[in-house]
PDB file of C-alpha atoms in Angstrom:
ATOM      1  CA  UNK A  27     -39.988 -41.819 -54.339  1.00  0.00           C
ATOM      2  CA  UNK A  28     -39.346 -42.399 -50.586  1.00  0.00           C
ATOM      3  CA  UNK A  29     -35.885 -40.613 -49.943  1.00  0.00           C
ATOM      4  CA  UNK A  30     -33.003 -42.838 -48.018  1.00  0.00           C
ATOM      5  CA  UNK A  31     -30.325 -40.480 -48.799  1.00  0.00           C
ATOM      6  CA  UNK A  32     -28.870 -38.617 -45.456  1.00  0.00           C
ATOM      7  CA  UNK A  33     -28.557 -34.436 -45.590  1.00  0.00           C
ATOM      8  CA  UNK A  34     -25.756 -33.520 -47.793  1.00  0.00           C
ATOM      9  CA  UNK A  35     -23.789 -32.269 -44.432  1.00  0.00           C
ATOM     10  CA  UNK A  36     -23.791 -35.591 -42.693  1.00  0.00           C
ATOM     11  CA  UNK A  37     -19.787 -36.038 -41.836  1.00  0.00           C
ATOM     12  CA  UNK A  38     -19.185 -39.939 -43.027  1.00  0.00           C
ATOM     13  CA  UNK A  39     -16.352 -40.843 -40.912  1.00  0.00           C
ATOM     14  CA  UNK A  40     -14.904 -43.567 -43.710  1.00  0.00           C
ATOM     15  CA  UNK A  41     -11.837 -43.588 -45.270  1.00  0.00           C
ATOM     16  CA  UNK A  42     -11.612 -41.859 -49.264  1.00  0.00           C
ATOM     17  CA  UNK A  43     -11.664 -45.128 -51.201  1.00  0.00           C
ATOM     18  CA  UNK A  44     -13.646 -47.364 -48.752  1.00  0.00           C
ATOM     19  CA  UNK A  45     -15.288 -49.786 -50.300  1.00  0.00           C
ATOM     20  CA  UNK A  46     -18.309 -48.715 -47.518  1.00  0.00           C
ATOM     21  CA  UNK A  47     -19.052 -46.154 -49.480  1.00  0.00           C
ATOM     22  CA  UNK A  48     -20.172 -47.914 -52.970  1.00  0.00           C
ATOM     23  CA  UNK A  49     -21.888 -50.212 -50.474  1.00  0.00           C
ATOM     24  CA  UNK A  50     -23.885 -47.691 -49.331  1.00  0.00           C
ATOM     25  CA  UNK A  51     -24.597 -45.457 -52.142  1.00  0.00           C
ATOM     26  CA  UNK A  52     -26.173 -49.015 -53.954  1.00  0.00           C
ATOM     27  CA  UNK A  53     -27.700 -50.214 -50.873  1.00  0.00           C
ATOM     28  CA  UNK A  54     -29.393 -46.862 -50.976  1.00  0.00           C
ATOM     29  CA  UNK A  55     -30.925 -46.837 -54.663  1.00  0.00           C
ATOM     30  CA  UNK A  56     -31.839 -50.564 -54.073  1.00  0.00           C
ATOM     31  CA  UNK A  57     -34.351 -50.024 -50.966  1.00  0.00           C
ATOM     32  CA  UNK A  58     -35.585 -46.391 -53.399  1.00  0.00           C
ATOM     33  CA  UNK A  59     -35.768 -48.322 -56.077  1.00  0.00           C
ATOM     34  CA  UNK A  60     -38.160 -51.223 -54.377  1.00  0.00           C
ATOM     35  CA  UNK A  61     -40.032 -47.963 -52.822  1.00  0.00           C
ATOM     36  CA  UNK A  62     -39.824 -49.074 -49.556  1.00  0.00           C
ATOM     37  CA  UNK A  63     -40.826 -46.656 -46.891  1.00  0.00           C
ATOM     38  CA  UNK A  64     -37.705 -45.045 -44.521  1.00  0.00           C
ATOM     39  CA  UNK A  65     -40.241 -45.843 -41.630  1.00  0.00           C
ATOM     40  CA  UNK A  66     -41.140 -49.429 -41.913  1.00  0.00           C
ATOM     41  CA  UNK A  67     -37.433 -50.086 -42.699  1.00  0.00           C
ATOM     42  CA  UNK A  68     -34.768 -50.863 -39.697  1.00  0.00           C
ATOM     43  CA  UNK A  69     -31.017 -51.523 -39.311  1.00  0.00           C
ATOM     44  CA  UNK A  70     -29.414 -53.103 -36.758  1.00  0.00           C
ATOM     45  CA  UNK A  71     -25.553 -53.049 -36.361  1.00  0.00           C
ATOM     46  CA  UNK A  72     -22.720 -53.996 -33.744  1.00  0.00           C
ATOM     47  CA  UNK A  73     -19.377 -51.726 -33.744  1.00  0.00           C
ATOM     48  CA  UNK A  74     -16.584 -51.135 -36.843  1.00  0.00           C
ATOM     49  CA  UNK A  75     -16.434 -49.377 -39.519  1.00  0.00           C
ATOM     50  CA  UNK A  76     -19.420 -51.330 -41.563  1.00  0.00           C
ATOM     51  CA  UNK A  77     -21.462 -51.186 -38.492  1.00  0.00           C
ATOM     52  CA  UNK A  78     -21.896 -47.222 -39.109  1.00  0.00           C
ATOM     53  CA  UNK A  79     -23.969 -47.860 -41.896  1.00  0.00           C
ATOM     54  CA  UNK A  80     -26.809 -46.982 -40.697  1.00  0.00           C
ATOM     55  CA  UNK A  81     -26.096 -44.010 -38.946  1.00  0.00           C
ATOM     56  CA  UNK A  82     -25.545 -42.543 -42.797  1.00  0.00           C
ATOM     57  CA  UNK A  83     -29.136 -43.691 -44.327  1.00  0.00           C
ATOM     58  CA  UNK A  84     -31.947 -42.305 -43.625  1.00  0.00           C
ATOM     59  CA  UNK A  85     -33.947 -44.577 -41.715  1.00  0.00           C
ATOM     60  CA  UNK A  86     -34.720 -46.411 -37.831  1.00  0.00           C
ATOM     61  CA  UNK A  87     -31.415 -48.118 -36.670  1.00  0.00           C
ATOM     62  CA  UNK A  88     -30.854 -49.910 -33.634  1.00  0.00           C
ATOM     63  CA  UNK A  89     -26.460 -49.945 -32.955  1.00  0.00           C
ATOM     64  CA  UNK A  90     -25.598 -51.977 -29.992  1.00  0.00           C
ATOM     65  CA  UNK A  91     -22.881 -53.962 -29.068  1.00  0.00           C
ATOM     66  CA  UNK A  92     -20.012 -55.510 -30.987  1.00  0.00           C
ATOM     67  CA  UNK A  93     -20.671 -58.667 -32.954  1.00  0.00           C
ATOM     68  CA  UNK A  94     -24.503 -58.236 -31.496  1.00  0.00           C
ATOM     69  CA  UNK A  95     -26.622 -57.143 -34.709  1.00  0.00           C
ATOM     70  CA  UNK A  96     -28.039 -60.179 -35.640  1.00  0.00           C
ATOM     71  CA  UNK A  97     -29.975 -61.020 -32.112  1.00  0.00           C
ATOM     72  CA  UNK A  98     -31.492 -57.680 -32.005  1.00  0.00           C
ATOM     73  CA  UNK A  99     -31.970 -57.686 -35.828  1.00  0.00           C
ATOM     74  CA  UNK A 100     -34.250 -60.534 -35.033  1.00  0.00           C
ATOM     75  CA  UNK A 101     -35.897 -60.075 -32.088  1.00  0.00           C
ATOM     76  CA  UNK A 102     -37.188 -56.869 -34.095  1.00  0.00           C
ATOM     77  CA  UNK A 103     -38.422 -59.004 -37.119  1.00  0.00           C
ATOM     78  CA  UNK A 104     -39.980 -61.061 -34.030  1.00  0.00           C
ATOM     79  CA  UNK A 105     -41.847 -58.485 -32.676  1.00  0.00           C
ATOM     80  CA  UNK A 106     -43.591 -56.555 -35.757  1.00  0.00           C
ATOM     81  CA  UNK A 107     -42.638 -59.012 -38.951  1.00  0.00           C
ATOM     82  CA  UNK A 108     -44.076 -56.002 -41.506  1.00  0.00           C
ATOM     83  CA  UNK A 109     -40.635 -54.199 -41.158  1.00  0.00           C
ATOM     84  CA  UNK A 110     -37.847 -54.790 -43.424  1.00  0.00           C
ATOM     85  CA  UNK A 111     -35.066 -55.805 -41.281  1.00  0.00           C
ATOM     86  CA  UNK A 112     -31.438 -55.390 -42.213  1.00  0.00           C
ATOM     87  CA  UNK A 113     -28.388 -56.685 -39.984  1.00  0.00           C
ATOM     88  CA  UNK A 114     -25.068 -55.218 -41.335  1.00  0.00           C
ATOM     89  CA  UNK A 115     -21.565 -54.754 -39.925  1.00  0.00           C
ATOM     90  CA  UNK A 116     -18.114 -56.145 -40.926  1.00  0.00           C
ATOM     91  CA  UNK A 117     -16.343 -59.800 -40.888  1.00  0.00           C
ATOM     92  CA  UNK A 118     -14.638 -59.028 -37.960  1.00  0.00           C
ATOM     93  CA  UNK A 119     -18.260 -58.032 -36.323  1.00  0.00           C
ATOM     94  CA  UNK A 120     -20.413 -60.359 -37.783  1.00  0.00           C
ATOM     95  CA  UNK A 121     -18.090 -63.822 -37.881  1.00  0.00           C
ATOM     96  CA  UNK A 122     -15.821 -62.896 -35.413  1.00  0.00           C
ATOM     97  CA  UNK A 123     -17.432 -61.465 -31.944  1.00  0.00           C
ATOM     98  CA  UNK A 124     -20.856 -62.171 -33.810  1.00  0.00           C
ATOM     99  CA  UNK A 125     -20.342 -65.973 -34.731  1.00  0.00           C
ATOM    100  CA  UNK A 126     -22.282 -67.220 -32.068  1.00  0.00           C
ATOM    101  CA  UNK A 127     -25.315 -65.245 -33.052  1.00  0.00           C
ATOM    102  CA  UNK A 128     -24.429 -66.050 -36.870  1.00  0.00           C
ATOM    103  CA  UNK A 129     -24.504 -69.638 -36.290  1.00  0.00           C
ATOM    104  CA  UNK A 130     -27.461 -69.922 -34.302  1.00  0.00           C
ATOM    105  CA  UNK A 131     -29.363 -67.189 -36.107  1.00  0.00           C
ATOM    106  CA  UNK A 132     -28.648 -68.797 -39.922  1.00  0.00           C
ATOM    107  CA  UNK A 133     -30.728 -71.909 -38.035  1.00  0.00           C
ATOM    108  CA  UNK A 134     -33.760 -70.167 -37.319  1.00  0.00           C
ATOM    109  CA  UNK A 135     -34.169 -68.877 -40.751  1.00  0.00           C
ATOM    110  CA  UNK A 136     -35.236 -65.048 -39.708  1.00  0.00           C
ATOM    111  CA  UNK A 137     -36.958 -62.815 -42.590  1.00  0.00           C
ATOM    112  CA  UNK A 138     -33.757 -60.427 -42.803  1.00  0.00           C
ATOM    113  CA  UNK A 139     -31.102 -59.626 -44.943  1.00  0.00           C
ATOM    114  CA  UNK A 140     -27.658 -59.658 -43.456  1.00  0.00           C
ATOM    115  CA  UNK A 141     -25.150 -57.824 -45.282  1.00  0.00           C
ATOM    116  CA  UNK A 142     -21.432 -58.473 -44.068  1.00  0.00           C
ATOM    117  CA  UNK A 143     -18.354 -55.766 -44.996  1.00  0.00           C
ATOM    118  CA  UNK A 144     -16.186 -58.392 -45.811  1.00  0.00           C
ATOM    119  CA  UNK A 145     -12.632 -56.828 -46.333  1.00  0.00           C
ATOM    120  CA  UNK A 146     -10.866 -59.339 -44.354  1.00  0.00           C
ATOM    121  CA  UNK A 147      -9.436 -57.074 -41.679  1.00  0.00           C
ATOM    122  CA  UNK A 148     -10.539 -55.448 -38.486  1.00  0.00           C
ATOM    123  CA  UNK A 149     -10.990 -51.709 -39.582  1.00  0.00           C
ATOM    124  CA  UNK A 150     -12.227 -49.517 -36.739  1.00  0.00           C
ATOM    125  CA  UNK A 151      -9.120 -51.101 -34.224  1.00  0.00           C
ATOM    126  CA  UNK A 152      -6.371 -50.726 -36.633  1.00  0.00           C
ATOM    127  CA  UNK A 153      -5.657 -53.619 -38.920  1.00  0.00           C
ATOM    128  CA  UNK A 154      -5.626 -56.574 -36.530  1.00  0.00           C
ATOM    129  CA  UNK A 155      -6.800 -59.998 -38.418  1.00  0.00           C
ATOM    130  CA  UNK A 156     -10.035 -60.974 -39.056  1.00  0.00           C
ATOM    131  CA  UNK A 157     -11.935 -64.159 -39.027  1.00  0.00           C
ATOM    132  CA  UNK A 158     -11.588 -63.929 -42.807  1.00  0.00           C
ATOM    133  CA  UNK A 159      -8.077 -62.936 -42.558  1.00  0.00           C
ATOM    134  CA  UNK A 160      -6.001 -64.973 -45.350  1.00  0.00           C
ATOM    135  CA  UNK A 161      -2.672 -67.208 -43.785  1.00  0.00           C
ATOM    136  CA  UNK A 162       0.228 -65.692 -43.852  1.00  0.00           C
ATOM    137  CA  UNK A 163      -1.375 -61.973 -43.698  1.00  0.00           C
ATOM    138  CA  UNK A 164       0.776 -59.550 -41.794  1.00  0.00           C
ATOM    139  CA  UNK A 165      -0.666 -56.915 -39.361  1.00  0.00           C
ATOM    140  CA  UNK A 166       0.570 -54.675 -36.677  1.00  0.00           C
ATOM    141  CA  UNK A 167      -0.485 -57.722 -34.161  1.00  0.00           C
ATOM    142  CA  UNK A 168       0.485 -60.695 -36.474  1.00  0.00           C
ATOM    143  CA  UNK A 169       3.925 -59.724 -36.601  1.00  0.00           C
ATOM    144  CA  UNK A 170       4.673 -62.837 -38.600  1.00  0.00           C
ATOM    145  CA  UNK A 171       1.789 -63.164 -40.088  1.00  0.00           C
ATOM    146  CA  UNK A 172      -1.722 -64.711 -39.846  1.00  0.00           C
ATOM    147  CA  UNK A 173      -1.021 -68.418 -38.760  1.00  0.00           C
ATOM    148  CA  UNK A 174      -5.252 -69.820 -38.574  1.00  0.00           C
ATOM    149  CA  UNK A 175      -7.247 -70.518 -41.588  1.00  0.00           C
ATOM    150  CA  UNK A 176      -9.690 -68.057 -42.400  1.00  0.00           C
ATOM    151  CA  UNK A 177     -13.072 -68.818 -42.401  1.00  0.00           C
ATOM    152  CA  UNK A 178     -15.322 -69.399 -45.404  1.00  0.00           C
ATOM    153  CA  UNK A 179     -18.764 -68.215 -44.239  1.00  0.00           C
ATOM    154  CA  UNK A 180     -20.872 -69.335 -46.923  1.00  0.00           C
ATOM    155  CA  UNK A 181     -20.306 -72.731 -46.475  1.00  0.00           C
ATOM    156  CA  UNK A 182     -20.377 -72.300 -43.020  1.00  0.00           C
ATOM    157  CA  UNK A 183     -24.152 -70.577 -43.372  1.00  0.00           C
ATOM    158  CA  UNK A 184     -25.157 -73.476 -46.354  1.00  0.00           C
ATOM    159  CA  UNK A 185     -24.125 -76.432 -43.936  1.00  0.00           C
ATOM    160  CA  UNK A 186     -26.754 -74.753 -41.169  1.00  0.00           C
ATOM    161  CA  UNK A 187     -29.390 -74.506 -43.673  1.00  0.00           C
ATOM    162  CA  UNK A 188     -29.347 -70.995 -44.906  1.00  0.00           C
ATOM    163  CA  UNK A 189     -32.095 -70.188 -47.716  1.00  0.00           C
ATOM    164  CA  UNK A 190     -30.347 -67.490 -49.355  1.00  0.00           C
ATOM    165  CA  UNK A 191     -26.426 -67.077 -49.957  1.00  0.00           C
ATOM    166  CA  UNK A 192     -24.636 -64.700 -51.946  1.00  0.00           C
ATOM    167  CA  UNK A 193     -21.168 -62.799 -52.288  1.00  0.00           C
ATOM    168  CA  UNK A 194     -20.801 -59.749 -53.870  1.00  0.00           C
ATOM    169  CA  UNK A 195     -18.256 -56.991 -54.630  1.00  0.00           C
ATOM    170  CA  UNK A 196     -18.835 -53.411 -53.813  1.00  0.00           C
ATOM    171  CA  UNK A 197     -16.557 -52.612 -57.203  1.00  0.00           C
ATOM    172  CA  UNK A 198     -19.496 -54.340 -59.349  1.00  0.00           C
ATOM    173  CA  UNK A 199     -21.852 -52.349 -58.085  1.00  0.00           C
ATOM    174  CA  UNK A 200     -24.710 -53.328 -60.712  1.00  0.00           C
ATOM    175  CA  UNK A 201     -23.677 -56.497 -59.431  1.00  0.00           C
ATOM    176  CA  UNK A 202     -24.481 -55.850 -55.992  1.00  0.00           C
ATOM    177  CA  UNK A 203     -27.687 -54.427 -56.659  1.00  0.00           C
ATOM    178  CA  UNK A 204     -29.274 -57.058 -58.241  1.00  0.00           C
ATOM    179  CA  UNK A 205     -27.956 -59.369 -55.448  1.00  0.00           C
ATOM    180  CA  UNK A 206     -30.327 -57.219 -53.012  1.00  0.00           C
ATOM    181  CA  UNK A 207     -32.530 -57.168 -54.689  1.00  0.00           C
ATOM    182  CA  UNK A 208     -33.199 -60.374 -54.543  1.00  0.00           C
ATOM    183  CA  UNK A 209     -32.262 -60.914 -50.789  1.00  0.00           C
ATOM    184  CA  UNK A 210     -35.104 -58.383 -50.013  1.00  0.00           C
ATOM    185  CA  UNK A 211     -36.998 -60.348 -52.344  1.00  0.00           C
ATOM    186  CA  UNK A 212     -36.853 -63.463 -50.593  1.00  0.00           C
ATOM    187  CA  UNK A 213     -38.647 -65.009 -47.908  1.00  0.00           C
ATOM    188  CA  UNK A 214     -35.901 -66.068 -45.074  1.00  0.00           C
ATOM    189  CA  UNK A 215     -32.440 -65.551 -44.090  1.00  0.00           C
ATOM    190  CA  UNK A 216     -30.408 -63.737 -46.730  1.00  0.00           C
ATOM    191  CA  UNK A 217     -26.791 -63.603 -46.258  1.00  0.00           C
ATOM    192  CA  UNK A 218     -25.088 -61.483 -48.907  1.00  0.00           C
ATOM    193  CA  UNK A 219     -21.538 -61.379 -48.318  1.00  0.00           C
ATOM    194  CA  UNK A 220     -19.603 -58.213 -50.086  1.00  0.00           C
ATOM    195  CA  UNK A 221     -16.222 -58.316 -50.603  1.00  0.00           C
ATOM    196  CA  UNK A 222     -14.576 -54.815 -50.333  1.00  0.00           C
ATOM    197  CA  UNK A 223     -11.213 -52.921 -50.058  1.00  0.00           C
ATOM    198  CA  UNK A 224      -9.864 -51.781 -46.894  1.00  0.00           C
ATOM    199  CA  UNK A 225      -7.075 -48.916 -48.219  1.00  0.00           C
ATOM    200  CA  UNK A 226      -5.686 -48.165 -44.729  1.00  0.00           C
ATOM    201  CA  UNK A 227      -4.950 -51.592 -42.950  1.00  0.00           C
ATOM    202  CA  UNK A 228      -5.359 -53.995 -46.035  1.00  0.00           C
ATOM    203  CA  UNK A 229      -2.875 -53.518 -48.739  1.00  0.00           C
ATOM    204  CA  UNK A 230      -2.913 -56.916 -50.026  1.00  0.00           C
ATOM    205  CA  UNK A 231      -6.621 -57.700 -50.721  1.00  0.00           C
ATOM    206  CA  UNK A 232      -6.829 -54.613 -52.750  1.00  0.00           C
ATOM    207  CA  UNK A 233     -10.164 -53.468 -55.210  1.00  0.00           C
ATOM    208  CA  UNK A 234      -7.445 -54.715 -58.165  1.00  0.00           C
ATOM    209  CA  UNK A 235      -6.877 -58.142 -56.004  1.00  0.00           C
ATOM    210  CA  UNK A 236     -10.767 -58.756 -56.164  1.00  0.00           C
ATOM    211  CA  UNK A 237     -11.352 -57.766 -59.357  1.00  0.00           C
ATOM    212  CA  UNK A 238      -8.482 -60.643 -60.576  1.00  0.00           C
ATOM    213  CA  UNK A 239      -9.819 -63.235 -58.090  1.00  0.00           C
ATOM    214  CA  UNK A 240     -13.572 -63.049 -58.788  1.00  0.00           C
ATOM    215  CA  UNK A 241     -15.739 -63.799 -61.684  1.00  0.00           C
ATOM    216  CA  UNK A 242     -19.915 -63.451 -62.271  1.00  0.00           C
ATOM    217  CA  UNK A 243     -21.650 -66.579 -62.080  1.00  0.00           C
ATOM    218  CA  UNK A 244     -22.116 -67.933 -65.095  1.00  0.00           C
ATOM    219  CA  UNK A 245     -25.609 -67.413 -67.293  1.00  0.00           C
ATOM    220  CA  UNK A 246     -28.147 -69.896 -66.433  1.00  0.00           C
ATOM    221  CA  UNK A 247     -26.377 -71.189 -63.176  1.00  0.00           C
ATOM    222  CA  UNK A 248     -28.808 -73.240 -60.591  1.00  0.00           C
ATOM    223  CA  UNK A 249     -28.862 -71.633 -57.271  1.00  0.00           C
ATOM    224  CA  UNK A 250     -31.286 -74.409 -56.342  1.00  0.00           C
ATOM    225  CA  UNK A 251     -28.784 -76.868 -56.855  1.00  0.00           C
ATOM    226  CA  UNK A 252     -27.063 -77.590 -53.247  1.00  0.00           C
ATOM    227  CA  UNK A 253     -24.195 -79.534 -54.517  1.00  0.00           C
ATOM    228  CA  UNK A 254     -22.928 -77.158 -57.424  1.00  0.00           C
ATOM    229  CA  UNK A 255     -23.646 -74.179 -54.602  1.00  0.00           C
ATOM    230  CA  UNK A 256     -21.550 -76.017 -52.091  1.00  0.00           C
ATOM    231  CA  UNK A 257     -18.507 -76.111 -54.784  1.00  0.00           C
ATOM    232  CA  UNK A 258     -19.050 -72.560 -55.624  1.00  0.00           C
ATOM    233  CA  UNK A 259     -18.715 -71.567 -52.196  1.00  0.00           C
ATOM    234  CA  UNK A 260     -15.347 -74.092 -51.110  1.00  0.00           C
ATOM    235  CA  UNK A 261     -13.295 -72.619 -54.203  1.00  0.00           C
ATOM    236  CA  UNK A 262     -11.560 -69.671 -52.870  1.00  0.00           C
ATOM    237  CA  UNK A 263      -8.521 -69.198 -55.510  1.00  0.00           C
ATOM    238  CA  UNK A 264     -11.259 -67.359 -57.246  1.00  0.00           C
ATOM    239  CA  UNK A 265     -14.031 -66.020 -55.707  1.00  0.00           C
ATOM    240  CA  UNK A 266     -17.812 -66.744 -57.458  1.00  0.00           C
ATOM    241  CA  UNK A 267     -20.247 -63.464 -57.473  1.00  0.00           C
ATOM    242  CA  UNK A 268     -24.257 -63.980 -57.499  1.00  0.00           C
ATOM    243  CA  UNK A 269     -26.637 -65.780 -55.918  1.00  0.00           C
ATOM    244  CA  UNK A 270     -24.593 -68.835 -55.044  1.00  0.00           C
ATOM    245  CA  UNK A 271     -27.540 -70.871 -53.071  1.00  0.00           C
ATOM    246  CA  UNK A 272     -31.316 -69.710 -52.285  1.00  0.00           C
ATOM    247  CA  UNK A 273     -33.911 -72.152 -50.986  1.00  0.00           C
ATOM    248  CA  UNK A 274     -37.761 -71.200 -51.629  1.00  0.00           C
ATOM    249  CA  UNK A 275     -39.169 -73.626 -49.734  1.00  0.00           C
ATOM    250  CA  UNK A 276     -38.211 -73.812 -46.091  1.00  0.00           C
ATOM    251  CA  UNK A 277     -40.484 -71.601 -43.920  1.00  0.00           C
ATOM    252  CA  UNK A 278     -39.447 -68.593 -42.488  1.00  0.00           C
ATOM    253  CA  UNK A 279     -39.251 -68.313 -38.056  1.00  0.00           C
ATOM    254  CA  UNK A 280     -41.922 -65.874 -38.058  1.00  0.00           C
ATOM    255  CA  UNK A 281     -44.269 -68.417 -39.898  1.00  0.00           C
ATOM    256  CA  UNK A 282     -43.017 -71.530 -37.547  1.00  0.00           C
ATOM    257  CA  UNK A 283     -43.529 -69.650 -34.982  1.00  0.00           C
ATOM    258  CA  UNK A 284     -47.069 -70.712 -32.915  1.00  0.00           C
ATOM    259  CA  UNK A 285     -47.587 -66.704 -32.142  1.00  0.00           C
ATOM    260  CA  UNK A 286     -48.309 -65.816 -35.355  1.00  0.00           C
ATOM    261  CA  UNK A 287     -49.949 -69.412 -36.105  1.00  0.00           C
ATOM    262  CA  UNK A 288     -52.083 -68.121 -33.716  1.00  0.00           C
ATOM    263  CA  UNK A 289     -52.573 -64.346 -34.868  1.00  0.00           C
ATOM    264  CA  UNK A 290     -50.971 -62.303 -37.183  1.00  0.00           C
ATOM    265  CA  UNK A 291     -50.854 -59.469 -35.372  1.00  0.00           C
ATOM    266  CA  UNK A 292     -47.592 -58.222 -34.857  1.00  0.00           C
ATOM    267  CA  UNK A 293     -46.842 -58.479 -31.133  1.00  0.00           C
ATOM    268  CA  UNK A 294     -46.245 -54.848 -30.503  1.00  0.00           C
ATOM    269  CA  UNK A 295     -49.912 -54.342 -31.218  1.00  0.00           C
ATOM    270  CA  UNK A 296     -51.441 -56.745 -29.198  1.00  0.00           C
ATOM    271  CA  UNK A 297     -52.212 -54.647 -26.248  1.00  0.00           C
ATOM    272  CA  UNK A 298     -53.617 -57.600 -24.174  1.00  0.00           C
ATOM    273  CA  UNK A 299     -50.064 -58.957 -23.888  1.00  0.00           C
ATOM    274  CA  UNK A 300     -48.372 -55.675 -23.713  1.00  0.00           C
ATOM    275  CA  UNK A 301     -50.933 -55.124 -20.434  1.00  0.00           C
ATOM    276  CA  UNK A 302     -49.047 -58.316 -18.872  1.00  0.00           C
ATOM    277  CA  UNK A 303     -45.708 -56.966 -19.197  1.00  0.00           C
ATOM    278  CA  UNK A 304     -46.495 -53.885 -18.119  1.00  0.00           C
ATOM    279  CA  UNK A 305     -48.336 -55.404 -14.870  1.00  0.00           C
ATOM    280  CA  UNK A 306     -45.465 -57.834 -14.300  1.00  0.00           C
ATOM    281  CA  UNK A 307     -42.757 -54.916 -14.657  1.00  0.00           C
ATOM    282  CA  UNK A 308     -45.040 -52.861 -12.454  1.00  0.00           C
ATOM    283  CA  UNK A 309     -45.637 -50.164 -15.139  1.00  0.00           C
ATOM    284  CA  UNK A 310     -48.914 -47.471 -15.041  1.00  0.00           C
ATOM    285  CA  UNK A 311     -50.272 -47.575 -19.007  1.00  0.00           C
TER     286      UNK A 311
END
């Protein structure tokens, strides 16, 4: 078994009771139990608390800028498609300084999973509101409370064509697995949104607040059904857990793309093309 897990040492700079960390310990057993190999598997991540993720597994990682995982998430996919590619970070991350990038990205239809921290609050800079953020939530910014609707991402990621859209939370942890499962499984974008406690700056969305307002998805639900999916994801007095849409059939951007119509040799290999860059950016081999 190819071994994720980080040395016992490693200093994991969450809070005790994070949701992070049952998010991490299943994310873990999920890419050991597939048997995928540390080195063809890559994380990319923006800033916040969810975006440390992959400093804490044992694999290649690329952290950049806030709200900028998913570009570089995949332009890596781009360049050698026989990686597993994971974007993570938090809602804040992700929908908030990432939206951009999460709208346009959803439309391409990249070969990645993207797993979003969604504990509706921004951790790492002390409890401001999210993009998630419910009304009426009261920080240390909103004084009075949170006066913009939140946003409702899977929707939002259906309505752009998303092939793969799930919510999860980190307390079901079987739960969760299987959902991964299955977005590594499939061929596309794979949004799997996990909905998490935050015990420092959240003390209304709490692990006993999600456990009351979600349920499993029924036995023998239709993910292939766009219509039912749609009403699963608008109903927010109670939040639905599984695979809420997934798409087989639209082509991934790799396979639209004419490069690899051309070739399927990952781009990093072809040296021929690698020989022009390096002549244009006036670099010896």
């Amino acid at each position: 078994m190819k071994h994720f897990e980080m040395d016992q040492s490693t200093d994991i700079a969450w809070c005790p009771g994070c949701g992070n960390f049952s998010i991490r310990k299943v994310l873990i057993e999920t890419l050991q139990e597939m048997d995928l190999n540390p080195t063809q598997v890559v994380m990319a991540s923006g800033i916040g608390q969810a975006a440390k993720m992959p400093q804490y597994i044992n694999t290649n990682y690329f952290n950049g800028l806030h709200g900028r995982g998913l570009p570089v998430a995949v332009a890596i996919k781009a360049a050698n498609p026989h990686l597993t590619v994971i974007a993570e970070g938090g809602d804040g991350d992700m929908y908030g300084e990432g939206g951009n990038h999460f709208i346009h990205n959803v439309r391409r239809n990249p070969d990645i999973v993207h797993i979003v921290h969604d504990n509706m609050v921004y951790g790492l800079t002390k409890g401001q509101a999210a993009p998630t953020s419910p009304l009426e939530f009261k920080t240390p910014v909103q004084v009075n409370g949170v006066i913009n609707d939140p946003i409702n991402p899977l929707p939002v990621a259906m309505t752009l064509g998303a092939t793969f859209v799930a919510r999860a939370f980190s307390g079901d942890m079987e739960g969760l697995k299987k959902i991964l499962k299955a977005a590594f499984d499939h061929e596309g974008y794979a949004l799997v949104d996990v909905l998490h406690p935050c015990v420092t700056f959240n003390k209304v969305n709490t692990f006993k607040w999600y456990k009351e307002h979600s349920y499993p998805l029924e036995e023998g639900y239709d993910s292939s059904d766009f219509e039912s999916a749609m009403k699963k994801a608008l109903d927010t007095d109670k939040f639905a857990l599984g695979v809420i849409y997934q798409n087989k059939n639209k082509v991934s951007f790799n396979n639209r793309t004419w490069l690899y119509q051309q070739n399927d040799t990952p781009i990093v290999q072809r040296k021929r093309d690698i020989d022009k860059v390096n002549a244009l950016l006036k670099i010896e081999a």
